[in-house]
Amino acid sequence: MKKLLLTSICFLFVIVAFSQCQANFTSTQNGPTTVFTDLSYINQGWFTNYSVSWDWDLGDGNHSTQQNPMHTYANNGIYLVCLTVTYFDSTTINSCTSVYCDSIFVGNSIPASWDCNPTSGCYDPGTGLGQYSSFAACDTMCGAPTPSWDCPQNSPGGCYDPGTGLGQYSSLAACQAVCGAPMPSWDCGTQGCYDPGTGLGTYTSLAACQASCVNTSSNLCDSMTASGSQFQMTIQLSNVNTFVYYWVTTAPDGNVLAEDSMSTIHNVYNFTNPSTGLTYDTVTTCITYYTPSSYTTCCVNWVWNGSFWAMMGSLTSLEEIGLSNKKIVKVVDMLGRETSINNNQVLFFIYEDGTIEKRYINDRK
């Protein structure tokens, strides 16, 4: 009977020992200070002669033995914080130790980082702890995702590659065998109407596209129009229904003032020279766009004439545009710098109505 009672007591002791403590915590930021709150579970049972201690490793070399410490980190970033909880009962000479660790972010936002999935390609895990600090570095090592295809339900678009490598079909042929070919549709581009092959074109018939698609420009740069002030400029395309793959506006010294992608509108909000503090009055806008066969790039020079942004073009004579009685606002060289009238160089004469004449004055001496 004594042996059975002793066995029962030992069994009870084991159960209590394994369930008496479990470390846990949460954290919040209060300005520059991080506040830690102990959420550990302690099961003291019916015993009263016990103690609990807390040992915090705050991840930056600092420690605390408070139950709910506050700590100010010297730098923003991600820190691995560990809490060790120790329970000791002096009556039963029983103890329990539990460790809980969690990553915390100190700062305004989690920095971007990337990991590589062999199937779907690079992705941001959202923790700031990705293997690569830039998408370019990840993409170089990881490569593009494996092509795959999905078939949208009740959509005229037909099969498409979601770009994740996780499409339902591993080949276009297998997808089209189930999904079918996309319905014909048309978009208006730089070369007129064309079928994008996705079934998602703006127009459902070629006639409807041709009725709306008016484009006599040799390239998209010829259809640019600009509006705004010297401190804010909006450039858009007229009579062309196509997206620009990439926009960039630069100053004569090479400073990039604005960039956009996949848009028919481009906004420039910064015209200040960072070196001099002066405002640029000459800028260059370049666009890269897709034609049905290839990518094309063209550029336009803009000059602020005191009232609006004027496109710099090539005109053949004063008589052709009737400039004989118009006032010259300024003369600029090929780099957009205001200059005096000199021989043997290309100059642009900017008139008060926004028109521009390109001249080359030949010195025949």
Short mmCIF file of C-alpha atoms in Angstrom, two decimals:
data_model
loop_
_atom_site.label_atom_id
_atom_site.label_comp_id
_atom_site.label_asym_id
_atom_site.label_seq_id
_atom_site.Cartn_x
_atom_site.Cartn_y
_atom_site.Cartn_z
CA MET A 1 0.00 0.00 0.00
CA LYS A 2 2.85 2.42 0.83
CA LYS A 3 4.53 1.57 -2.49
CA LEU A 4 1.32 2.31 -4.42
CA LEU A 5 0.86 5.66 -2.61
CA LEU A 6 4.44 6.68 -3.35
CA THR A 7 3.96 5.85 -7.03
CA SER A 8 0.81 7.99 -7.14
CA ILE A 9 2.57 10.98 -5.56
CA CYS A 10 5.44 10.72 -8.04
CA PHE A 11 3.00 10.56 -10.95
CA LEU A 12 1.20 13.68 -9.66
CA PHE A 13 4.52 15.48 -9.32
CA VAL A 14 5.40 14.75 -12.96
CA ILE A 15 2.04 16.08 -14.20
CA VAL A 16 2.43 19.31 -12.20
CA ALA A 17 6.01 19.83 -13.35
CA PHE A 18 5.10 19.65 -17.02
CA SER A 19 2.19 22.11 -16.82
CA GLN A 20 3.29 24.77 -14.35
CA CYS A 21 4.73 27.46 -16.70
CA GLN A 22 4.65 28.64 -20.30
CA ALA A 23 6.45 31.85 -21.34
CA ASN A 24 4.68 34.32 -23.62
CA PHE A 25 4.63 38.08 -24.24
CA THR A 26 3.41 40.85 -26.51
CA SER A 27 4.89 44.23 -27.40
CA THR A 28 3.67 47.67 -28.48
CA GLN A 29 5.45 50.84 -29.53
CA ASN A 30 4.90 54.06 -27.62
CA GLY A 31 6.82 56.64 -29.63
CA PRO A 32 10.48 55.62 -29.63
CA THR A 33 9.93 53.24 -26.69
CA THR A 34 8.84 49.60 -26.94
CA VAL A 35 6.64 48.33 -24.10
CA PHE A 36 6.74 44.59 -23.37
CA THR A 37 3.84 42.87 -21.58
CA ASP A 38 4.31 39.50 -19.90
CA LEU A 39 1.59 37.00 -20.87
CA SER A 40 3.25 33.94 -19.34
CA TYR A 41 1.12 31.17 -17.84
CA ILE A 42 1.99 30.07 -14.27
CA ASN A 43 0.08 27.24 -12.57
CA GLN A 44 1.06 27.32 -8.89
CA GLY A 45 -1.72 24.92 -7.87
CA TRP A 46 -2.51 24.94 -4.15
CA PHE A 47 1.05 25.78 -3.13
CA THR A 48 1.91 29.28 -1.90
CA ASN A 49 5.65 29.12 -1.32
CA TYR A 50 6.78 29.80 -4.88
CA SER A 51 8.62 32.47 -6.84
CA VAL A 52 8.68 33.56 -10.49
CA SER A 53 11.56 35.32 -12.25
CA TRP A 54 11.76 36.93 -15.68
CA ASP A 55 14.86 37.27 -17.82
CA TRP A 56 14.44 39.33 -21.00
CA ASP A 57 17.00 39.26 -23.83
CA LEU A 58 15.97 42.39 -25.75
CA GLY A 59 17.88 41.51 -28.91
CA ASP A 60 20.33 44.43 -28.93
CA GLY A 61 22.63 43.27 -26.14
CA ASN A 62 20.44 44.63 -23.33
CA HIS A 63 18.64 42.54 -20.68
CA SER A 64 15.92 43.14 -18.10
CA THR A 65 14.58 41.21 -15.11
CA GLN A 66 11.36 43.22 -14.79
CA GLN A 67 8.06 41.53 -15.49
CA ASN A 68 6.91 44.21 -17.96
CA PRO A 69 9.96 46.19 -19.09
CA MET A 70 10.14 49.22 -21.36
CA HIS A 71 13.10 49.70 -23.69
CA THR A 72 14.24 52.33 -26.21
CA TYR A 73 16.25 50.93 -29.12
CA ALA A 74 19.07 53.01 -30.56
CA ASN A 75 18.25 52.09 -34.16
CA ASN A 76 15.22 51.06 -36.17
CA GLY A 77 15.17 47.48 -37.36
CA ILE A 78 14.10 43.95 -36.51
CA TYR A 79 15.13 42.45 -33.16
CA LEU A 80 14.73 38.91 -31.83
CA VAL A 81 13.47 39.20 -28.24
CA CYS A 82 13.46 36.19 -25.89
CA LEU A 83 11.73 35.87 -22.51
CA THR A 84 12.84 33.18 -20.04
CA VAL A 85 10.37 32.50 -17.23
CA THR A 86 11.49 30.43 -14.22
CA TYR A 87 9.05 29.07 -11.61
CA PHE A 88 10.30 27.61 -8.29
CA ASP A 89 8.23 26.03 -5.50
CA SER A 90 10.18 25.78 -2.23
CA THR A 91 7.60 23.44 -0.68
CA THR A 92 7.82 20.69 -3.27
CA ILE A 93 11.29 21.67 -4.49
CA ASN A 94 9.73 21.83 -7.94
CA SER A 95 10.86 24.18 -10.73
CA CYS A 96 9.86 25.00 -14.28
CA THR A 97 11.67 27.02 -16.98
CA SER A 98 10.11 28.13 -20.27
CA VAL A 99 11.55 30.26 -23.10
CA TYR A 100 9.56 32.19 -25.70
CA CYS A 101 11.14 34.19 -28.55
CA ASP A 102 9.56 36.51 -31.12
CA SER A 103 10.78 39.06 -33.68
CA ILE A 104 9.70 42.68 -33.25
CA PHE A 105 10.05 45.56 -35.68
CA VAL A 106 11.15 48.96 -34.40
CA GLY A 107 10.43 51.86 -36.76
CA ASN A 108 7.73 53.24 -39.02
CA SER A 109 7.36 50.35 -41.48
CA ILE A 110 8.78 46.94 -42.25
CA PRO A 111 11.56 47.25 -44.86
CA ALA A 112 11.11 45.44 -48.14
CA SER A 113 13.04 42.21 -48.62
CA TRP A 114 12.79 39.27 -50.97
CA ASP A 115 12.94 35.50 -50.87
CA CYS A 116 13.12 33.13 -53.83
CA ASN A 117 10.46 30.52 -54.58
CA PRO A 118 11.80 28.17 -57.31
CA THR A 119 8.33 27.96 -58.85
CA SER A 120 6.77 31.38 -58.44
CA GLY A 121 9.93 33.52 -58.39
CA CYS A 122 10.81 36.37 -56.02
CA TYR A 123 8.38 37.52 -53.34
CA ASP A 124 8.39 39.81 -50.30
CA PRO A 125 7.66 37.76 -47.15
CA GLY A 126 6.51 40.93 -45.38
CA THR A 127 8.79 40.38 -42.39
CA GLY A 128 11.82 42.39 -43.49
CA LEU A 129 13.88 39.20 -43.07
CA GLY A 130 14.02 38.07 -46.70
CA GLN A 131 17.31 36.72 -48.03
CA TYR A 132 17.75 39.57 -50.53
CA SER A 133 17.56 43.30 -49.85
CA SER A 134 16.56 44.20 -53.42
CA PHE A 135 14.33 42.63 -56.05
CA ALA A 136 17.11 42.88 -58.64
CA ALA A 137 19.48 40.82 -56.48
CA CYS A 138 16.81 38.18 -55.91
CA ASP A 139 15.78 38.09 -59.56
CA THR A 140 19.40 37.59 -60.64
CA MET A 141 19.73 34.47 -58.49
CA CYS A 142 16.17 33.21 -58.66
CA GLY A 143 15.16 33.92 -62.25
CA ALA A 144 11.69 34.33 -63.69
CA PRO A 145 8.85 32.08 -62.51
CA THR A 146 8.06 28.98 -64.52
CA PRO A 147 5.45 29.75 -67.23
CA SER A 148 1.97 28.47 -66.41
CA TRP A 149 -1.57 29.21 -67.53
CA ASP A 150 -5.01 29.70 -66.03
CA CYS A 151 -8.41 29.83 -67.69
CA PRO A 152 -10.80 32.50 -66.34
CA GLN A 153 -14.42 31.44 -65.96
CA ASN A 154 -17.01 33.32 -68.06
CA SER A 155 -14.35 35.62 -69.51
CA PRO A 156 -13.54 36.34 -73.18
CA GLY A 157 -9.86 36.62 -72.36
CA GLY A 158 -8.96 32.98 -72.84
CA CYS A 159 -5.82 31.51 -71.30
CA TYR A 160 -3.36 33.77 -69.52
CA ASP A 161 -0.12 33.42 -67.57
CA PRO A 162 -0.69 34.71 -63.99
CA GLY A 163 3.06 35.30 -63.67
CA THR A 164 3.32 33.32 -60.44
CA GLY A 165 4.27 29.92 -61.81
CA LEU A 166 1.19 28.52 -60.06
CA GLY A 167 -1.24 28.41 -62.99
CA GLN A 168 -3.49 25.38 -63.39
CA TYR A 169 -1.93 24.30 -66.71
CA SER A 170 1.74 23.81 -67.50
CA SER A 171 1.37 24.56 -71.23
CA LEU A 172 -0.69 26.98 -73.31
CA ALA A 173 -1.92 24.15 -75.52
CA ALA A 174 -3.27 22.21 -72.53
CA CYS A 175 -5.08 25.30 -71.28
CA GLN A 176 -6.57 26.17 -74.68
CA ALA A 177 -7.79 22.60 -75.12
CA VAL A 178 -10.05 23.16 -72.10
CA CYS A 179 -10.58 26.92 -72.15
CA GLY A 180 -10.69 27.69 -75.87
CA ALA A 181 -9.22 30.61 -77.82
CA PRO A 182 -9.99 34.21 -76.77
CA MET A 183 -12.71 36.19 -78.52
CA PRO A 184 -11.42 38.70 -81.12
CA SER A 185 -11.06 42.26 -79.81
CA TRP A 186 -9.18 45.39 -80.81
CA ASP A 187 -7.11 48.16 -79.26
CA CYS A 188 -5.90 51.41 -80.80
CA GLY A 189 -2.12 51.71 -80.96
CA THR A 190 0.57 53.71 -82.70
CA GLN A 191 0.11 51.72 -85.91
CA GLY A 192 -3.68 51.82 -85.84
CA CYS A 193 -6.06 49.09 -84.67
CA TYR A 194 -4.73 45.69 -83.62
CA ASP A 195 -5.96 42.56 -81.82
CA PRO A 196 -3.99 42.15 -78.54
CA GLY A 197 -4.84 38.43 -78.55
CA THR A 198 -6.25 38.48 -75.04
CA GLY A 199 -9.94 38.99 -75.80
CA LEU A 200 -9.80 42.06 -73.54
CA GLY A 201 -9.36 44.78 -76.16
CA THR A 202 -11.33 48.02 -75.83
CA TYR A 203 -13.38 47.41 -78.97
CA THR A 204 -15.38 44.32 -79.92
CA SER A 205 -15.24 45.01 -83.66
CA LEU A 206 -12.61 46.34 -86.03
CA ALA A 207 -15.05 48.92 -87.42
CA ALA A 208 -15.71 50.38 -83.96
CA CYS A 209 -11.98 50.66 -83.31
CA GLN A 210 -11.26 52.32 -86.65
CA ALA A 211 -14.05 54.83 -86.06
CA SER A 212 -12.45 55.98 -82.78
CA CYS A 213 -8.75 55.42 -83.39
CA VAL A 214 -7.40 58.59 -84.98
CA ASN A 215 -3.62 58.55 -85.09
CA THR A 216 -1.61 60.27 -87.75
CA SER A 217 1.52 60.56 -85.59
CA SER A 218 4.69 58.89 -86.79
CA ASN A 219 5.41 58.11 -83.13
CA LEU A 220 3.79 58.75 -79.76
CA CYS A 221 6.00 61.74 -79.05
CA ASP A 222 4.22 63.64 -81.83
CA SER A 223 0.94 63.24 -79.94
CA MET A 224 2.19 64.59 -76.58
CA THR A 225 0.51 67.62 -75.04
CA ALA A 226 1.66 69.43 -71.89
CA SER A 227 -0.21 71.56 -69.36
CA GLY A 228 0.47 73.10 -65.96
CA SER A 229 2.88 75.66 -64.56
CA GLN A 230 6.65 75.95 -64.33
CA PHE A 231 6.43 74.07 -61.03
CA GLN A 232 4.00 71.33 -62.08
CA MET A 233 3.66 69.70 -65.49
CA THR A 234 1.18 67.13 -66.80
CA ILE A 235 1.94 65.37 -70.09
CA GLN A 236 -0.56 63.15 -71.86
CA LEU A 237 -1.13 61.54 -75.22
CA SER A 238 -3.87 62.79 -77.54
CA ASN A 239 -5.90 60.57 -79.90
CA VAL A 240 -3.89 57.48 -79.00
CA ASN A 241 -5.32 54.62 -76.98
CA THR A 242 -2.26 52.77 -75.75
CA PHE A 243 -0.29 52.56 -72.53
CA VAL A 244 3.25 53.84 -72.25
CA TYR A 245 5.53 51.21 -70.79
CA TYR A 246 7.93 53.76 -69.26
CA TRP A 247 8.05 57.58 -68.91
CA VAL A 248 11.05 59.58 -67.70
CA THR A 249 11.63 63.34 -67.57
CA THR A 250 15.16 64.63 -67.03
CA ALA A 251 16.83 68.01 -66.64
CA PRO A 252 19.66 69.19 -68.95
CA ASP A 253 22.22 68.19 -66.29
CA GLY A 254 20.87 64.62 -66.19
CA ASN A 255 18.82 64.85 -62.97
CA VAL A 256 15.76 62.59 -63.12
CA LEU A 257 12.70 64.70 -62.29
CA ALA A 258 9.92 62.11 -62.64
CA GLU A 259 9.20 58.54 -63.73
CA ASP A 260 5.99 56.64 -64.50
CA SER A 261 5.02 53.32 -66.05
CA MET A 262 1.96 51.73 -67.67
CA SER A 263 0.08 55.01 -67.98
CA THR A 264 -1.10 57.48 -70.62
CA ILE A 265 -0.44 60.43 -68.26
CA HIS A 266 2.88 61.60 -66.81
CA ASN A 267 3.19 64.16 -63.97
CA VAL A 268 6.30 66.15 -63.05
CA TYR A 269 6.21 67.93 -59.69
CA ASN A 270 9.85 68.79 -59.05
CA PHE A 271 11.70 71.31 -61.23
CA THR A 272 14.27 72.50 -58.68
CA ASN A 273 17.97 72.15 -59.42
CA PRO A 274 19.38 70.50 -56.24
CA SER A 275 22.76 72.18 -56.74
CA THR A 276 21.66 75.77 -57.35
CA GLY A 277 18.11 75.88 -56.00
CA LEU A 278 16.96 77.44 -59.28
CA THR A 279 14.03 76.17 -61.33
CA TYR A 280 14.65 74.29 -64.57
CA ASP A 281 12.95 75.86 -67.61
CA THR A 282 14.06 73.19 -70.10
CA VAL A 283 13.41 69.46 -69.66
CA THR A 284 13.36 66.32 -71.79
CA THR A 285 10.64 63.66 -71.67
CA CYS A 286 11.30 60.20 -73.13
CA ILE A 287 8.79 57.38 -73.46
CA THR A 288 9.10 53.70 -74.26
CA TYR A 289 5.98 52.10 -75.69
CA TYR A 290 4.99 48.85 -77.32
CA THR A 291 3.95 48.54 -80.94
CA PRO A 292 2.48 45.28 -82.24
CA SER A 293 5.98 44.15 -83.18
CA SER A 294 8.49 45.74 -80.78
CA TYR A 295 9.29 48.38 -78.16
CA THR A 296 9.97 51.92 -79.39
CA THR A 297 11.52 54.91 -77.58
CA CYS A 298 11.23 58.59 -78.50
CA CYS A 299 11.95 61.89 -76.72
CA VAL A 300 10.62 65.46 -76.64
CA ASN A 301 12.32 68.64 -75.40
CA TRP A 302 10.09 71.10 -73.52
CA VAL A 303 10.79 74.77 -72.80
CA TRP A 304 8.90 77.00 -70.35
CA ASN A 305 8.18 80.19 -72.33
CA GLY A 306 6.85 82.18 -69.41
CA SER A 307 3.25 81.07 -69.91
CA PHE A 308 3.21 77.37 -70.76
CA TRP A 309 5.41 74.42 -71.70
CA ALA A 310 6.22 74.49 -75.41
CA MET A 311 7.39 71.50 -77.43
CA MET A 312 10.66 72.21 -79.24
CA GLY A 313 10.32 71.38 -82.95
CA SER A 314 12.05 71.96 -86.27
CA LEU A 315 10.55 74.66 -88.49
CA THR A 316 11.92 75.64 -91.89
CA SER A 317 11.32 79.38 -92.21
CA LEU A 318 9.76 82.46 -90.65
CA GLU A 319 7.37 82.86 -93.57
CA GLU A 320 6.04 79.33 -93.18
CA ILE A 321 4.66 79.97 -89.69
CA GLY A 322 4.15 83.73 -89.89
CA LEU A 323 6.54 84.75 -87.14
CA SER A 324 7.69 88.02 -88.68
CA ASN A 325 5.76 90.19 -86.20
CA LYS A 326 6.09 87.97 -83.12
CA LYS A 327 8.23 88.81 -80.14
CA ILE A 328 11.17 86.61 -79.16
CA VAL A 329 11.10 85.57 -75.49
CA LYS A 330 14.49 83.88 -75.35
CA VAL A 331 17.10 81.98 -77.35
CA VAL A 332 18.45 78.65 -76.07
CA ASP A 333 21.09 76.22 -77.27
CA MET A 334 20.83 72.44 -77.75
CA LEU A 335 21.17 71.89 -73.99
CA GLY A 336 18.33 74.27 -73.18
CA ARG A 337 20.65 76.97 -71.84
CA GLU A 338 19.70 80.59 -72.53
CA THR A 339 22.29 82.18 -74.80
CA SER A 340 22.95 85.09 -77.14
CA ILE A 341 22.65 84.76 -80.92
CA ASN A 342 25.91 83.25 -82.18
CA ASN A 343 26.99 81.94 -85.53
CA ASN A 344 27.82 78.33 -86.42
CA GLN A 345 25.63 76.62 -83.85
CA VAL A 346 22.08 75.31 -83.60
CA LEU A 347 19.79 77.70 -81.70
CA PHE A 348 16.12 77.62 -80.73
CA PHE A 349 14.16 80.90 -80.90
CA ILE A 350 11.21 80.85 -78.49
CA TYR A 351 8.38 83.27 -79.22
CA GLU A 352 5.75 84.74 -76.92
CA ASP A 353 2.94 82.59 -78.38
CA GLY A 354 4.81 79.37 -77.55
CA THR A 355 6.05 78.59 -81.04
CA ILE A 356 9.71 77.69 -81.49
CA GLU A 357 12.00 78.08 -84.48
CA LYS A 358 15.17 76.10 -84.94
CA ARG A 359 17.94 78.05 -86.69
CA TYR A 360 21.51 77.50 -87.77
CA ILE A 361 23.25 80.79 -88.66
CA ASN A 362 26.17 80.05 -90.93
CA ASP A 363 29.17 82.36 -90.70
CA ARG A 364 30.47 82.62 -94.27
CA LYS A 365 33.54 84.69 -93.50
#
